[in-house]
Amino acid sequence: MNKNADLKVFISNRDSKCEECGEELGRKSWITLKEEKGVLCLSCADMDHLLFLPSGDAALTRRSRKHSRLSAVVLKWSRSRKRYERQGLLVEEFAL
Ligand SMILES: [Zn+2]
């Protein structure tokens, strides 16, 4: 049972701009990256209805991921560790 690969949402560490609506996205904005389109804000990516579920509750994370048709991993760049770190999951509200 292989669902689609998780979508990824990044907490931006620099200023950028949504390629679709042109919204200015500053540091700490939540963005998605699409190969063909570049940077998108969450509303243009149709993900602004999702709820954030912080990492920590493994059972809840597993369950909501199973029930949510759409889920995305939220990643934030860690300067000290020089890599993206998982902050939690975006899932559909009814899955919680
Ligand atoms: Zn946009």
PDB file of C-alpha atoms and ligand atoms in Angstrom:
ATOM      1  CA  MET A   1       0.000   0.000   0.000  1.00  0.00           C
ATOM      2  CA  ASN A   2       2.071   2.833  -1.214  1.00  0.00           C
ATOM      3  CA  LYS A   3       0.339   6.166  -0.987  1.00  0.00           C
ATOM      4  CA  ASN A   4       1.664   9.117  -2.862  1.00  0.00           C
ATOM      5  CA  ALA A   5       4.918  10.431  -1.549  1.00  0.00           C
ATOM      6  CA  ASP A   6       4.409  13.018   1.126  1.00  0.00           C
ATOM      7  CA  LEU A   7       4.104  16.571   0.047  1.00  0.00           C
ATOM      8  CA  LYS A   8       6.561  18.902   1.630  1.00  0.00           C
ATOM      9  CA  VAL A   9       5.966  22.298   3.132  1.00  0.00           C
ATOM     10  CA  PHE A  10       8.951  24.413   4.019  1.00  0.00           C
ATOM     11  CA  ILE A  11       9.169  27.161   6.556  1.00  0.00           C
ATOM     12  CA  SER A  12      11.081  29.624   4.487  1.00  0.00           C
ATOM     13  CA  ASN A  13      14.419  30.958   5.645  1.00  0.00           C
ATOM     14  CA  ARG A  14      14.591  33.733   3.096  1.00  0.00           C
ATOM     15  CA  ASP A  15      12.341  36.142   1.273  1.00  0.00           C
ATOM     16  CA  SER A  16      10.578  34.789  -1.753  1.00  0.00           C
ATOM     17  CA  LYS A  17       7.493  35.372  -3.813  1.00  0.00           C
ATOM     18  CA  CYS A  18       4.643  33.117  -4.825  1.00  0.00           C
ATOM     19  CA  GLU A  19       4.953  32.302  -8.516  1.00  0.00           C
ATOM     20  CA  GLU A  20       1.224  32.155  -8.949  1.00  0.00           C
ATOM     21  CA  CYS A  21      -0.377  35.042  -7.041  1.00  0.00           C
ATOM     22  CA  GLY A  22       2.747  37.137  -6.554  1.00  0.00           C
ATOM     23  CA  GLU A  23       2.341  37.358  -2.808  1.00  0.00           C
ATOM     24  CA  GLU A  24       5.484  38.362  -0.996  1.00  0.00           C
ATOM     25  CA  LEU A  25       6.572  35.548   1.239  1.00  0.00           C
ATOM     26  CA  GLY A  26       8.979  36.634   3.900  1.00  0.00           C
ATOM     27  CA  ARG A  27      11.083  34.610   6.235  1.00  0.00           C
ATOM     28  CA  LYS A  28       9.114  32.050   8.186  1.00  0.00           C
ATOM     29  CA  SER A  29       6.383  31.917   5.582  1.00  0.00           C
ATOM     30  CA  TRP A  30       5.059  28.498   4.860  1.00  0.00           C
ATOM     31  CA  ILE A  31       5.729  27.620   1.260  1.00  0.00           C
ATOM     32  CA  THR A  32       5.710  24.696  -1.091  1.00  0.00           C
ATOM     33  CA  LEU A  33       8.082  24.045  -3.926  1.00  0.00           C
ATOM     34  CA  LYS A  34       6.796  22.628  -7.162  1.00  0.00           C
ATOM     35  CA  GLU A  35       9.206  21.542  -9.821  1.00  0.00           C
ATOM     36  CA  GLU A  36       7.362  23.081 -12.697  1.00  0.00           C
ATOM     37  CA  LYS A  37       6.161  26.180 -10.890  1.00  0.00           C
ATOM     38  CA  GLY A  38       8.676  27.129  -8.256  1.00  0.00           C
ATOM     39  CA  VAL A  39       7.609  28.650  -4.966  1.00  0.00           C
ATOM     40  CA  LEU A  40       3.928  28.648  -4.101  1.00  0.00           C
ATOM     41  CA  CYS A  41       2.072  29.969  -1.097  1.00  0.00           C
ATOM     42  CA  LEU A  42      -0.157  27.480   0.651  1.00  0.00           C
ATOM     43  CA  SER A  43      -3.379  28.911  -0.739  1.00  0.00           C
ATOM     44  CA  CYS A  44      -2.154  28.604  -4.333  1.00  0.00           C
ATOM     45  CA  ALA A  45      -1.029  25.070  -3.545  1.00  0.00           C
ATOM     46  CA  ASP A  46      -4.551  24.318  -2.224  1.00  0.00           C
ATOM     47  CA  MET A  47      -3.169  23.488   1.158  1.00  0.00           C
ATOM     48  CA  ASP A  48      -4.389  26.384   3.240  1.00  0.00           C
ATOM     49  CA  HIS A  49      -7.235  24.322   4.696  1.00  0.00           C
ATOM     50  CA  LEU A  50      -4.866  21.891   6.330  1.00  0.00           C
ATOM     51  CA  LEU A  51      -4.174  21.853  10.029  1.00  0.00           C
ATOM     52  CA  PHE A  52      -0.765  21.692  11.567  1.00  0.00           C
ATOM     53  CA  LEU A  53      -0.022  18.770  13.802  1.00  0.00           C
ATOM     54  CA  PRO A  54       3.283  19.241  15.616  1.00  0.00           C
ATOM     55  CA  SER A  55       5.632  16.278  15.876  1.00  0.00           C
ATOM     56  CA  GLY A  56       5.565  14.423  19.140  1.00  0.00           C
ATOM     57  CA  ASP A  57       2.421  12.348  19.244  1.00  0.00           C
ATOM     58  CA  ALA A  58       3.326   9.334  17.167  1.00  0.00           C
ATOM     59  CA  ALA A  59      -0.023   7.604  17.456  1.00  0.00           C
ATOM     60  CA  LEU A  60      -1.985  10.676  16.477  1.00  0.00           C
ATOM     61  CA  THR A  61       0.374  11.383  13.623  1.00  0.00           C
ATOM     62  CA  ARG A  62       0.057   7.873  12.290  1.00  0.00           C
ATOM     63  CA  ARG A  63      -3.710   7.867  12.569  1.00  0.00           C
ATOM     64  CA  SER A  64      -4.339  11.235  10.994  1.00  0.00           C
ATOM     65  CA  ARG A  65      -1.967  10.421   8.200  1.00  0.00           C
ATOM     66  CA  LYS A  66      -3.900   7.311   7.446  1.00  0.00           C
ATOM     67  CA  HIS A  67      -7.240   9.113   7.307  1.00  0.00           C
ATOM     68  CA  SER A  68      -6.191  12.287   5.606  1.00  0.00           C
ATOM     69  CA  ARG A  69      -6.261  12.183   1.833  1.00  0.00           C
ATOM     70  CA  LEU A  70      -3.713  14.901   1.760  1.00  0.00           C
ATOM     71  CA  SER A  71      -0.842  15.305   4.127  1.00  0.00           C
ATOM     72  CA  ALA A  72       2.357  17.234   4.036  1.00  0.00           C
ATOM     73  CA  VAL A  73       5.511  17.119   6.050  1.00  0.00           C
ATOM     74  CA  VAL A  74       6.531  20.477   7.462  1.00  0.00           C
ATOM     75  CA  LEU A  75      10.260  21.106   7.329  1.00  0.00           C
ATOM     76  CA  LYS A  76      12.347  23.914   8.675  1.00  0.00           C
ATOM     77  CA  TRP A  77      15.953  24.637   7.909  1.00  0.00           C
ATOM     78  CA  SER A  78      18.213  24.314  10.882  1.00  0.00           C
ATOM     79  CA  ARG A  79      21.184  26.603  10.585  1.00  0.00           C
ATOM     80  CA  SER A  80      23.151  24.900  13.280  1.00  0.00           C
ATOM     81  CA  ARG A  81      22.643  21.431  11.890  1.00  0.00           C
ATOM     82  CA  LYS A  82      22.628  22.486   8.237  1.00  0.00           C
ATOM     83  CA  ARG A  83      19.694  20.364   7.324  1.00  0.00           C
ATOM     84  CA  TYR A  84      15.937  20.417   7.239  1.00  0.00           C
ATOM     85  CA  GLU A  85      14.236  19.254  10.361  1.00  0.00           C
ATOM     86  CA  ARG A  86      10.764  17.922  10.591  1.00  0.00           C
ATOM     87  CA  GLN A  87       8.390  20.130  12.564  1.00  0.00           C
ATOM     88  CA  GLY A  88       5.224  18.172  12.121  1.00  0.00           C
ATOM     89  CA  LEU A  89       2.536  17.309   9.646  1.00  0.00           C
ATOM     90  CA  LEU A  90      -0.221  19.158   7.848  1.00  0.00           C
ATOM     91  CA  VAL A  91      -3.370  17.071   7.609  1.00  0.00           C
ATOM     92  CA  GLU A  92      -7.020  17.505   6.817  1.00  0.00           C
ATOM     93  CA  GLU A  93      -9.128  18.556   9.743  1.00  0.00           C
ATOM     94  CA  PHE A  94     -11.489  15.606   9.693  1.00  0.00           C
ATOM     95  CA  ALA A  95      -8.565  13.220  10.025  1.00  0.00           C
ATOM     96  CA  LEU A  96      -7.806  14.435  13.517  1.00  0.00           C
TER      97      LEU A  96
HETATM   98 ZN    ZN B   1       0.109  32.310  -4.049  1.00  0.00          ZN
END
